């Protein structure tokens, strides 16, 4: 018979997340939403508890826990502020992609600051007319020497305009999933811009905007893994 009981360690960090959410998120959640505040200080406090890289490896500052462990933590954080917890989950996912498939140099370049939430991360997949269907995305990156030239648009991006790192799925080859490559685009890159902040019914503690690429030159060294 499968034992579904939580281990003592899981109970401990679940309870820690619950206490943190009650103290740091819940009392401010309504104000953050009403005033459209991206709560950077609260996010960095969450990072100090290990919540910025729950399933990122420990050598770069991650907590090296499992996806089940992450679900326990996110559930408790969401009880305090759902939209802030959702942003933390996206930051975790984008950071994990660098950790899982990035080269050692890329991991040490980006992840320590992401684990402290000195830098914030966004994941860029959804496009106008394409939803989150990765196989049909149209944002295109063409190789030009030691750079890719990226053109296209991502939409409804959590952290858009506020993040420091944008982990982007782009097309470098033919149709379908085999033509898709992952590039990290850093804030301040020439040709990177953002649309207006989306008007939402709630969910306002995380900024949401289109991410726009116009002849945006991204170093080949920012590619995560191989093409395709």
Coordinates of N, CA and C in Angstrom, one line a residue:
X1 N 0.8 -1.2 0.0 CA 0.0 0.0 0.0 C 0.9 1.3 0.0
X2 N 0.5 2.2 -0.8 CA 1.3 3.5 -0.9 C 1.0 4.3 0.4
X3 N 2.1 4.8 1.0 CA 1.9 5.7 2.1 C 1.9 7.1 1.7
X4 N 0.8 7.8 1.9 CA 0.7 9.2 1.4 C 1.0 10.2 2.5
X5 N 1.4 9.7 3.7 CA 1.7 10.6 4.8 C 2.9 11.4 4.5
X6 N 2.9 12.7 4.9 CA 4.0 13.5 4.7 C 5.2 13.2 5.7
X7 N 6.4 13.3 5.2 CA 7.5 13.2 6.1 C 7.6 14.3 7.0
X8 N 8.4 14.2 8.1 CA 8.5 15.2 9.1 C 9.1 16.5 8.4
X9 N 10.1 16.3 7.5 CA 10.7 17.5 6.9 C 9.7 18.2 6.0
X10 N 8.8 17.5 5.3 CA 7.8 18.1 4.5 C 6.8 18.9 5.4
X11 N 6.4 18.3 6.5 CA 5.5 19.0 7.4 C 6.1 20.3 7.9
X12 N 7.5 20.2 8.2 CA 8.2 21.4 8.7 C 8.2 22.5 7.7
X13 N 8.6 22.3 6.5 CA 8.6 23.4 5.5 C 7.2 23.8 5.0
X14 N 6.3 22.9 5.1 CA 4.9 23.3 4.8 C 4.4 24.3 5.8
X15 N 4.7 24.0 7.1 CA 4.2 24.8 8.2 C 5.0 26.2 8.2
X16 N 6.3 26.1 7.8 CA 7.0 27.3 7.7 C 6.4 28.2 6.6
X17 N 6.1 27.7 5.4 CA 5.4 28.4 4.4 C 4.1 29.0 4.8
X18 N 3.3 28.2 5.6 CA 2.0 28.7 6.1 C 2.2 29.9 7.0
X19 N 3.1 29.8 7.9 CA 3.4 30.9 8.9 C 3.9 32.1 8.1
X20 N 4.7 31.9 7.2 CA 5.2 33.1 6.4 C 4.1 33.7 5.6
X21 N 3.3 33.0 5.0 CA 2.2 33.5 4.2 C 1.2 34.3 5.1
X22 N 0.9 33.8 6.3 CA 0.0 34.5 7.2 C 0.6 35.8 7.6
X23 N 1.9 35.8 7.9 CA 2.6 37.0 8.4 C 2.9 38.0 7.3
X24 N 3.4 37.6 6.2 CA 4.0 38.5 5.2 C 3.1 38.7 4.0
X25 N 2.2 37.8 3.6 CA 1.4 38.0 2.4 C 0.0 38.4 2.8
X26 N -0.7 37.6 3.6 CA -2.1 37.8 3.8 C -2.5 39.3 4.3
X27 N -1.8 39.9 5.2 CA -2.2 41.2 5.7 C -2.1 42.3 4.6
X28 N -1.3 42.0 3.5 CA -1.0 43.0 2.5 C -1.7 42.7 1.2
X29 N -2.2 41.5 1.0 CA -2.7 41.0 -0.3 C -3.7 42.0 -0.9
X30 N -4.7 42.4 -0.1 CA -5.7 43.3 -0.7 C -5.1 44.6 -1.2
X31 N -4.2 45.2 -0.4 CA -3.6 46.4 -0.8 C -2.7 46.3 -2.0
X32 N -2.0 45.2 -2.1 CA -1.1 44.9 -3.3 C -2.0 44.9 -4.5
X33 N -3.2 44.2 -4.4 CA -4.0 44.0 -5.5 C -4.7 45.4 -5.9
X34 N -5.2 46.1 -4.9 CA -5.8 47.4 -5.2 C -4.9 48.4 -5.8
X35 N -3.7 48.5 -5.3 CA -2.7 49.5 -5.7 C -1.7 49.0 -6.8
X36 N -1.9 47.7 -7.2 CA -1.1 47.1 -8.2 C 0.4 47.2 -7.9
X37 N 0.7 46.7 -6.7 CA 2.0 46.7 -6.1 C 2.7 45.3 -6.4
X38 N 3.9 45.4 -7.0 CA 4.7 44.2 -7.1 C 5.6 44.1 -5.9
X39 N 5.3 43.2 -4.9 CA 5.9 43.3 -3.6 C 7.3 42.7 -3.5
X40 N 8.3 43.5 -4.0 CA 9.6 43.0 -4.1 C 10.2 42.6 -2.8
X41 N 10.0 43.4 -1.8 CA 10.5 43.1 -0.4 C 10.0 41.8 0.1
X42 N 8.7 41.6 -0.1 CA 8.1 40.3 0.4 C 8.6 39.1 -0.4
X43 N 8.8 39.3 -1.7 CA 9.4 38.3 -2.5 C 10.8 37.9 -2.1
X44 N 11.6 38.9 -1.7 CA 13.0 38.6 -1.3 C 13.0 37.9 0.1
X45 N 12.0 38.3 0.9 CA 11.9 37.5 2.2 C 11.5 36.1 1.9
X46 N 10.7 35.8 0.9 CA 10.4 34.4 0.6 C 11.6 33.7 0.0
X47 N 12.4 34.5 -0.7 CA 13.6 33.9 -1.3 C 14.6 33.5 -0.1
X48 N 14.6 34.3 0.9 CA 15.5 34.0 2.0 C 15.2 32.7 2.7
X49 N 13.9 32.3 2.6 CA 13.5 31.0 3.1 C 13.7 29.8 2.2
X50 N 14.2 30.1 1.0 CA 14.5 29.1 0.0 C 13.4 28.9 -1.0
X51 N 12.4 29.8 -1.1 CA 11.2 29.6 -2.0 C 11.4 30.1 -3.4
X52 N 12.6 30.7 -3.7 CA 12.8 31.2 -5.1 C 13.4 30.1 -6.0
X53 N 13.9 29.0 -5.4 CA 14.4 28.0 -6.3 C 14.2 26.6 -5.6
X54 N 12.9 26.3 -5.4 CA 12.5 25.2 -4.5 C 13.1 23.9 -5.1
X55 N 13.1 23.7 -6.4 CA 13.6 22.5 -7.0 C 14.8 22.8 -7.9
X56 N 15.5 23.9 -7.6 CA 16.8 24.2 -8.2 C 17.9 23.6 -7.3
X57 N 19.0 23.1 -7.9 CA 20.1 22.4 -7.2 C 20.8 23.4 -6.2
X58 N 21.3 22.8 -5.1 CA 21.8 23.5 -4.0 C 23.1 24.2 -4.3
X59 N 23.9 23.8 -5.3 CA 25.2 24.5 -5.5 C 25.1 25.9 -5.9
X60 N 24.0 26.3 -6.4 CA 23.8 27.7 -6.8 C 22.8 28.4 -5.9
X61 N 22.4 27.8 -4.8 CA 21.6 28.5 -3.8 C 20.2 28.0 -3.8
X62 N 19.8 26.9 -4.6 CA 18.5 26.4 -4.6 C 18.2 25.5 -3.4
X63 N 17.0 25.1 -3.2 CA 16.6 24.3 -2.1 C 16.7 22.8 -2.4
X64 N 16.7 22.4 -3.7 CA 16.9 21.0 -4.1 C 15.8 20.1 -3.6
X65 N 14.6 20.6 -3.6 CA 13.5 19.8 -3.1 C 12.7 19.2 -4.3
X66 N 11.7 18.4 -4.1 CA 10.9 17.8 -5.1 C 9.8 18.7 -5.6
X67 N 9.1 18.2 -6.7 CA 7.9 19.0 -7.2 C 6.8 18.8 -6.2
X68 N 6.7 17.7 -5.5 CA 5.6 17.5 -4.5 C 5.9 18.5 -3.3
X69 N 7.2 18.6 -2.9 CA 7.5 19.6 -1.9 C 7.1 21.0 -2.3
X70 N 7.4 21.3 -3.6 CA 7.0 22.7 -4.1 C 5.5 22.9 -4.1
X71 N 4.7 21.8 -4.4 CA 3.3 22.0 -4.4 C 2.8 22.3 -3.0
X72 N 3.4 21.6 -2.0 CA 3.0 21.9 -0.6 C 3.3 23.4 -0.2
X73 N 4.4 23.9 -0.7 CA 4.8 25.2 -0.3 C 3.9 26.2 -1.1
X74 N 3.7 26.0 -2.4 CA 2.9 27.0 -3.2 C 1.5 27.0 -2.7
X75 N 1.0 25.9 -2.2 CA -0.4 25.9 -1.7 C -0.5 26.8 -0.5
X76 N 0.4 26.7 0.4 CA 0.4 27.6 1.6 C 0.6 29.0 1.2
X77 N 1.5 29.3 0.3 CA 1.8 30.7 -0.1 C 0.5 31.3 -0.7
X78 N -0.2 30.5 -1.5 CA -1.3 31.0 -2.3 C -2.5 31.3 -1.3
X79 N -2.5 30.6 -0.1 CA -3.5 31.0 0.8 C -3.4 32.4 1.3
X80 N -2.1 32.9 1.3 CA -1.9 34.3 1.7 C -2.1 35.3 0.6
X81 N -1.6 34.9 -0.6 CA -1.8 35.8 -1.8 C -1.7 35.0 -3.0
X82 N -2.8 34.6 -3.7 CA -2.7 33.7 -4.9 C -1.8 34.3 -6.0
X83 N -1.9 35.6 -6.3 CA -1.2 36.1 -7.5 C 0.3 36.2 -7.2
X84 N 0.7 36.5 -6.0 CA 2.1 36.6 -5.6 C 2.7 35.2 -5.6
X85 N 1.9 34.2 -5.1 CA 2.4 32.8 -5.1 C 2.6 32.3 -6.5
X86 N 1.6 32.7 -7.4 CA 1.7 32.2 -8.8 C 3.0 32.8 -9.4
X87 N 3.3 34.1 -9.1 CA 4.5 34.6 -9.7 C 5.7 33.9 -9.2
X88 N 5.8 33.6 -7.9 CA 6.9 32.8 -7.4 C 7.0 31.5 -8.1
X89 N 5.9 30.8 -8.4 CA 6.0 29.5 -9.1 C 6.5 29.7 -10.5
X90 N 6.2 30.8 -11.2 CA 6.8 31.1 -12.5 C 8.3 31.4 -12.4
X91 N 8.7 32.1 -11.4 CA 10.1 32.4 -11.2 C 10.9 31.1 -11.0
X92 N 10.3 30.2 -10.2 CA 10.9 28.9 -9.9 C 11.0 28.1 -11.2
X93 N 10.0 28.1 -12.0 CA 10.0 27.3 -13.3 C 11.1 27.8 -14.2
X94 N 11.1 29.2 -14.4 CA 12.2 29.7 -15.3 C 13.6 29.5 -14.8
X95 N 13.7 29.6 -13.5 CA 15.1 29.3 -12.9 C 15.4 27.9 -13.1
X96 N 14.5 27.0 -12.9 CA 14.7 25.6 -13.0 C 15.2 25.2 -14.4
X97 N 14.6 25.8 -15.4 CA 15.0 25.6 -16.8 C 16.4 25.9 -17.0
X98 N 16.9 27.0 -16.5 CA 18.3 27.3 -16.6 C 19.2 26.3 -15.8
X99 N 18.7 25.9 -14.6 CA 19.4 24.9 -13.8 C 19.5 23.5 -14.5
X100 N 18.4 23.1 -15.1 CA 18.3 21.8 -15.6 C 19.0 21.6 -16.9
X101 N 18.9 22.6 -17.8 CA 19.5 22.5 -19.1 C 20.6 23.5 -19.4
X102 N 20.9 24.4 -18.6 CA 21.9 25.4 -18.8 C 23.3 24.8 -18.6
X103 N 24.3 25.4 -19.2 CA 25.7 25.0 -19.0 C 26.1 25.6 -17.6
X104 N 27.2 25.0 -17.1 CA 27.7 25.4 -15.8 C 27.9 26.9 -15.7
X105 N 28.5 27.5 -16.8 CA 28.7 29.0 -16.8 C 27.4 29.7 -16.7
X106 N 26.4 29.3 -17.4 CA 25.1 29.9 -17.4 C 24.5 29.8 -16.0
X107 N 24.6 28.7 -15.4 CA 24.0 28.5 -14.0 C 24.7 29.4 -13.0
X108 N 26.0 29.5 -13.1 CA 26.7 30.4 -12.1 C 26.5 31.9 -12.5
X109 N 26.2 32.2 -13.7 CA 26.0 33.6 -14.1 C 24.7 34.1 -13.6
X110 N 23.6 33.3 -13.8 CA 22.3 33.8 -13.5 C 21.6 33.3 -12.2
X111 N 21.9 32.1 -11.8 CA 21.1 31.5 -10.8 C 21.3 32.1 -9.4
X112 N 22.5 32.4 -8.9 CA 22.7 32.9 -7.6 C 21.8 34.1 -7.3
X113 N 21.8 35.1 -8.2 CA 20.9 36.3 -8.0 C 19.4 35.9 -8.1
X114 N 19.1 35.0 -9.0 CA 17.7 34.6 -9.1 C 17.3 33.9 -7.8
X115 N 18.2 33.1 -7.2 CA 17.8 32.4 -5.9 C 17.6 33.4 -4.8
X116 N 18.2 34.5 -4.8 CA 18.0 35.5 -3.8 C 16.9 36.5 -4.2
X117 N 16.4 36.4 -5.4 CA 15.5 37.3 -5.9 C 16.0 38.7 -6.0
X118 N 17.4 38.8 -6.0 CA 18.0 40.1 -6.4 C 17.6 40.4 -7.9
X119 N 17.4 39.3 -8.7 CA 16.9 39.4 -10.0 C 15.6 38.6 -10.1
X120 N 14.7 39.0 -10.9 CA 13.4 38.3 -11.1 C 13.4 37.7 -12.5
X121 N 12.7 36.6 -12.6 CA 12.6 35.8 -13.9 C 11.2 35.7 -14.4
X122 N 11.0 35.7 -15.7 CA 9.8 35.5 -16.4 C 10.0 34.3 -17.4
X123 N 8.9 33.7 -17.7 CA 8.8 32.6 -18.7 C 8.0 33.1 -19.9
X124 N 8.5 33.1 -21.1 CA 7.9 33.7 -22.2 C 7.6 32.6 -23.3
X125 N 6.3 32.1 -23.2 CA 5.8 31.1 -24.2 C 4.6 31.6 -25.0
X126 N 3.6 32.1 -24.3 CA 2.3 32.4 -24.9 C 2.5 33.6 -25.9
X127 N 1.8 33.4 -27.0 CA 1.9 34.5 -28.1 C 0.5 34.8 -28.5
X128 N 0.3 36.0 -29.1 CA -1.0 36.4 -29.6 C -1.5 35.4 -30.7
X129 N -2.6 34.8 -30.5 CA -3.2 33.8 -31.5 C -2.6 32.4 -31.4
X130 N -1.7 32.2 -30.5 CA -1.1 30.9 -30.3 C -1.3 30.3 -28.9
X131 N -1.8 31.1 -28.0 CA -2.0 30.6 -26.7 C -0.7 30.1 -26.1
X132 N -0.8 29.0 -25.4 CA 0.4 28.4 -24.8 C 0.8 27.1 -25.6
X133 N 0.4 27.0 -26.9 CA 0.7 25.9 -27.7 C 2.1 26.1 -28.3
X134 N 3.1 25.5 -27.6 CA 4.5 25.7 -28.0 C 4.8 25.4 -29.4
X135 N 4.1 24.3 -29.9 CA 4.4 23.9 -31.3 C 4.0 24.8 -32.4
X136 N 3.1 25.8 -32.1 CA 2.7 26.7 -33.1 C 3.2 28.1 -32.9
X137 N 4.2 28.3 -32.0 CA 4.7 29.7 -31.8 C 5.4 30.2 -33.0
X138 N 5.4 31.6 -33.1 CA 5.9 32.3 -34.3 C 7.1 33.2 -34.0
X139 N 7.4 33.6 -32.8 CA 8.5 34.4 -32.5 C 9.8 33.7 -33.0
X140 N 10.5 34.5 -33.9 CA 11.6 33.8 -34.6 C 13.0 34.4 -34.3
X141 N 13.9 33.5 -34.2 CA 15.3 33.9 -33.9 C 16.2 33.4 -35.0
X142 N 16.9 34.3 -35.7 CA 17.8 33.9 -36.8 C 19.2 34.1 -36.4
X143 N 20.0 33.1 -36.7 CA 21.4 33.2 -36.3 C 22.2 34.2 -37.2
X144 N 22.9 35.1 -36.5 CA 23.8 36.1 -37.2 C 25.1 36.1 -36.5
X145 N 26.0 35.3 -36.9 CA 27.3 35.2 -36.2 C 27.2 34.7 -34.8
X146 N 27.7 35.5 -33.9 CA 27.6 35.0 -32.5 C 26.4 35.5 -31.7
X147 N 25.4 35.9 -32.5 CA 24.1 36.4 -31.9 C 22.9 35.7 -32.7
X148 N 21.8 35.8 -32.0 CA 20.5 35.5 -32.7 C 19.8 36.9 -32.8
X149 N 19.1 37.1 -33.9 CA 18.3 38.3 -34.1 C 16.8 37.8 -33.9
X150 N 16.2 38.3 -32.9 CA 14.9 37.9 -32.4 C 13.8 38.9 -32.8
X151 N 12.8 38.4 -33.4 CA 11.6 39.2 -33.7 C 10.3 38.5 -33.4
X152 N 9.4 39.2 -32.8 CA 8.1 38.6 -32.4 C 7.6 39.2 -31.2
X153 N 6.5 38.5 -30.6 CA 5.9 39.0 -29.4 C 5.4 37.9 -28.6
X154 N 5.5 38.1 -27.3 CA 4.9 37.2 -26.3 C 3.9 38.0 -25.5
X155 N 2.8 37.3 -25.1 CA 1.7 38.0 -24.5 C 1.3 37.4 -23.2
X156 N 0.7 38.3 -22.3 CA 0.3 37.9 -21.0 C 1.5 37.3 -20.1
X157 N 2.6 38.0 -20.2 CA 3.8 37.5 -19.5 C 3.8 38.0 -18.1
X158 N 3.8 37.1 -17.1 CA 3.9 37.5 -15.7 C 5.3 38.0 -15.4
X159 N 5.4 39.2 -14.8 CA 6.6 39.9 -14.6 C 7.1 40.7 -15.8
X160 N 6.3 40.8 -16.8 CA 6.6 41.6 -18.0 C 6.9 43.0 -17.7
X161 N 8.1 43.5 -18.0 CA 8.5 44.9 -17.7 C 9.1 45.1 -16.4
X162 N 9.1 44.1 -15.5 CA 9.7 44.2 -14.2 C 10.8 43.1 -14.0
X163 N 10.8 42.0 -14.7 CA 11.8 41.0 -14.5 C 13.1 41.4 -15.1
X164 N 14.2 40.7 -14.7 CA 15.5 40.9 -15.1 C 15.9 39.9 -16.2
X165 N 15.3 38.7 -16.1 CA 15.6 37.6 -17.0 C 14.3 37.1 -17.6
X166 N 14.4 36.9 -19.0 CA 13.2 36.4 -19.7 C 13.6 35.1 -20.4
X167 N 13.1 34.0 -19.9 CA 13.4 32.7 -20.5 C 12.4 32.5 -21.6
X168 N 12.8 32.5 -22.9 CA 12.0 32.6 -24.0 C 12.1 31.4 -24.9
X169 N 10.9 30.9 -25.3 CA 10.8 29.8 -26.3 C 10.6 30.5 -27.7
X170 N 11.5 30.3 -28.6 CA 11.5 30.9 -29.9 C 11.7 29.9 -31.0
X171 N 11.4 30.3 -32.2 CA 11.6 29.4 -33.4 C 12.9 29.7 -34.1
X172 N 13.7 28.7 -34.1 CA 15.0 28.8 -34.9 C 15.0 27.9 -36.1
X173 N 14.0 27.0 -36.2 CA 14.0 26.0 -37.3 C 12.6 26.0 -37.9
X174 N 12.2 24.8 -38.4 CA 11.0 24.6 -39.1 C 9.8 24.5 -38.2
X175 N 8.7 24.1 -38.8 CA 7.4 24.0 -38.0 C 7.5 22.9 -37.0
X176 N 6.6 23.0 -36.0 CA 6.6 22.0 -35.0 C 7.6 22.2 -33.8
X177 N 7.5 21.3 -32.9 CA 8.3 21.4 -31.6 C 9.8 21.3 -31.9
X178 N 10.2 20.6 -32.9 CA 11.6 20.4 -33.2 C 12.3 21.7 -33.7
X179 N 11.5 22.7 -34.1 CA 12.2 23.9 -34.5 C 12.3 25.0 -33.4
X180 N 12.0 24.6 -32.2 CA 12.0 25.6 -31.1 C 13.2 25.5 -30.2
X181 N 13.7 26.7 -29.8 CA 14.9 26.8 -29.0 C 14.6 27.7 -27.8
X182 N 15.4 27.5 -26.8 CA 15.2 28.4 -25.6 C 16.3 29.4 -25.5
X183 N 16.0 30.7 -25.4 CA 17.0 31.8 -25.2 C 16.7 32.6 -24.0
X184 N 17.7 33.0 -23.3 CA 17.5 33.9 -22.2 C 17.8 35.3 -22.7
X185 N 16.8 36.2 -22.5 CA 16.9 37.6 -22.9 C 17.0 38.4 -21.7
X186 N 18.0 39.2 -21.5 CA 18.2 40.0 -20.3 C 17.6 41.4 -20.5
X187 N 17.0 41.9 -19.4 CA 16.5 43.2 -19.4 C 17.5 44.2 -19.8
X188 N 17.1 45.2 -20.6 CA 18.0 46.2 -21.1 C 18.6 45.8 -22.5
X189 N 18.4 44.6 -23.0 CA 18.9 44.2 -24.3 C 18.2 45.1 -25.4
X190 N 19.0 45.6 -26.3 CA 18.5 46.5 -27.4 C 17.5 45.7 -28.2
X191 N 16.4 46.3 -28.5 CA 15.3 45.6 -29.2 C 14.3 44.9 -28.4
X192 N 14.5 44.9 -27.1 CA 13.5 44.4 -26.1 C 12.6 45.5 -25.6
X193 N 11.3 45.3 -25.7 CA 10.4 46.3 -25.1 C 9.1 45.6 -24.6
X194 N 8.2 46.4 -24.0 CA 7.1 45.8 -23.4 C 5.8 46.6 -23.7
X195 N 4.7 45.9 -23.8 CA 3.4 46.5 -23.9 C 2.9 47.1 -22.6
X196 N 1.7 47.8 -22.7 CA 1.1 48.3 -21.5 C 0.8 47.2 -20.5
X197 N 0.7 47.5 -19.3 CA 0.3 46.5 -18.3 C -1.2 46.1 -18.5
X198 N -1.4 44.9 -18.5 CA -2.8 44.4 -18.7 C -3.7 44.8 -17.6
X199 N -5.0 45.1 -17.9 CA -6.0 45.4 -17.0 C -6.7 44.2 -16.6
X200 N -6.6 43.8 -15.3 CA -7.1 42.5 -14.9 C -8.1 42.6 -13.7
X201 N -9.0 41.6 -13.6 CA -9.9 41.6 -12.5 C -9.2 40.8 -11.3
X202 N -8.4 41.6 -10.6 CA -7.5 40.9 -9.6 C -6.2 40.5 -10.2
X203 N -5.5 39.7 -9.4 CA -4.2 39.2 -9.9 C -3.2 40.3 -10.2
X204 N -3.3 41.4 -9.4 CA -2.6 42.6 -9.7 C -1.2 42.7 -9.0
X205 N -0.9 41.8 -8.1 CA 0.4 41.9 -7.4 C 1.5 41.4 -8.3
X206 N 1.1 40.8 -9.5 CA 2.2 40.4 -10.4 C 1.9 41.2 -11.7
X207 N 2.9 42.0 -12.2 CA 2.7 42.7 -13.4 C 2.6 41.8 -14.6
X208 N 1.8 42.1 -15.6 CA 1.5 41.3 -16.7 C 1.5 42.1 -18.0
X209 N 2.4 41.8 -18.9 CA 2.5 42.7 -20.1 C 3.0 41.8 -21.3
X210 N 2.8 42.4 -22.5 CA 3.4 41.8 -23.7 C 4.9 42.0 -23.6
X211 N 5.7 41.1 -24.1 CA 7.1 41.2 -24.3 C 7.4 41.2 -25.8
X212 N 8.0 42.3 -26.3 CA 8.1 42.5 -27.7 C 9.6 42.5 -28.1
X213 N 9.9 41.8 -29.2 CA 11.3 41.7 -29.7 C 11.3 42.3 -31.1
X214 N 12.1 43.3 -31.3 CA 12.3 44.0 -32.6 C 13.8 44.0 -33.0
X215 N 14.2 43.1 -33.8 CA 15.6 43.0 -34.1 C 16.4 42.9 -32.8
X216 N 16.0 42.2 -31.9 CA 16.6 42.0 -30.6 C 17.8 41.1 -30.7
X217 N 19.0 41.5 -30.4 CA 20.2 40.7 -30.6 C 20.6 40.1 -29.3
X218 N 20.5 38.7 -29.3 CA 20.8 37.9 -28.1 C 22.0 37.1 -28.3
X219 N 23.0 37.1 -27.5 CA 24.2 36.3 -27.7 C 23.9 34.8 -27.8
X220 N 24.6 34.1 -28.6 CA 24.5 32.7 -28.7 C 24.8 32.0 -27.3
X221 N 25.6 32.7 -26.6 CA 25.9 32.2 -25.2 C 24.7 32.2 -24.3
X222 N 23.6 32.8 -24.7 CA 22.4 32.8 -23.9 C 21.4 31.7 -24.3
X223 N 21.8 30.9 -25.2 CA 21.0 29.8 -25.6 C 21.1 28.7 -24.5
X224 N 19.9 28.2 -24.1 CA 19.9 27.1 -23.1 C 19.7 25.8 -23.8
X225 N 20.8 25.0 -23.7 CA 20.8 23.7 -24.5 C 21.1 23.9 -26.0
X226 N 20.8 22.9 -26.8 CA 21.0 23.0 -28.2 C 19.8 23.6 -28.9
X227 N 20.0 24.0 -30.2 CA 18.8 24.4 -31.0 C 17.9 23.2 -31.2
X228 N 16.6 23.5 -31.1 CA 15.6 22.5 -31.3 C 15.4 21.6 -30.1

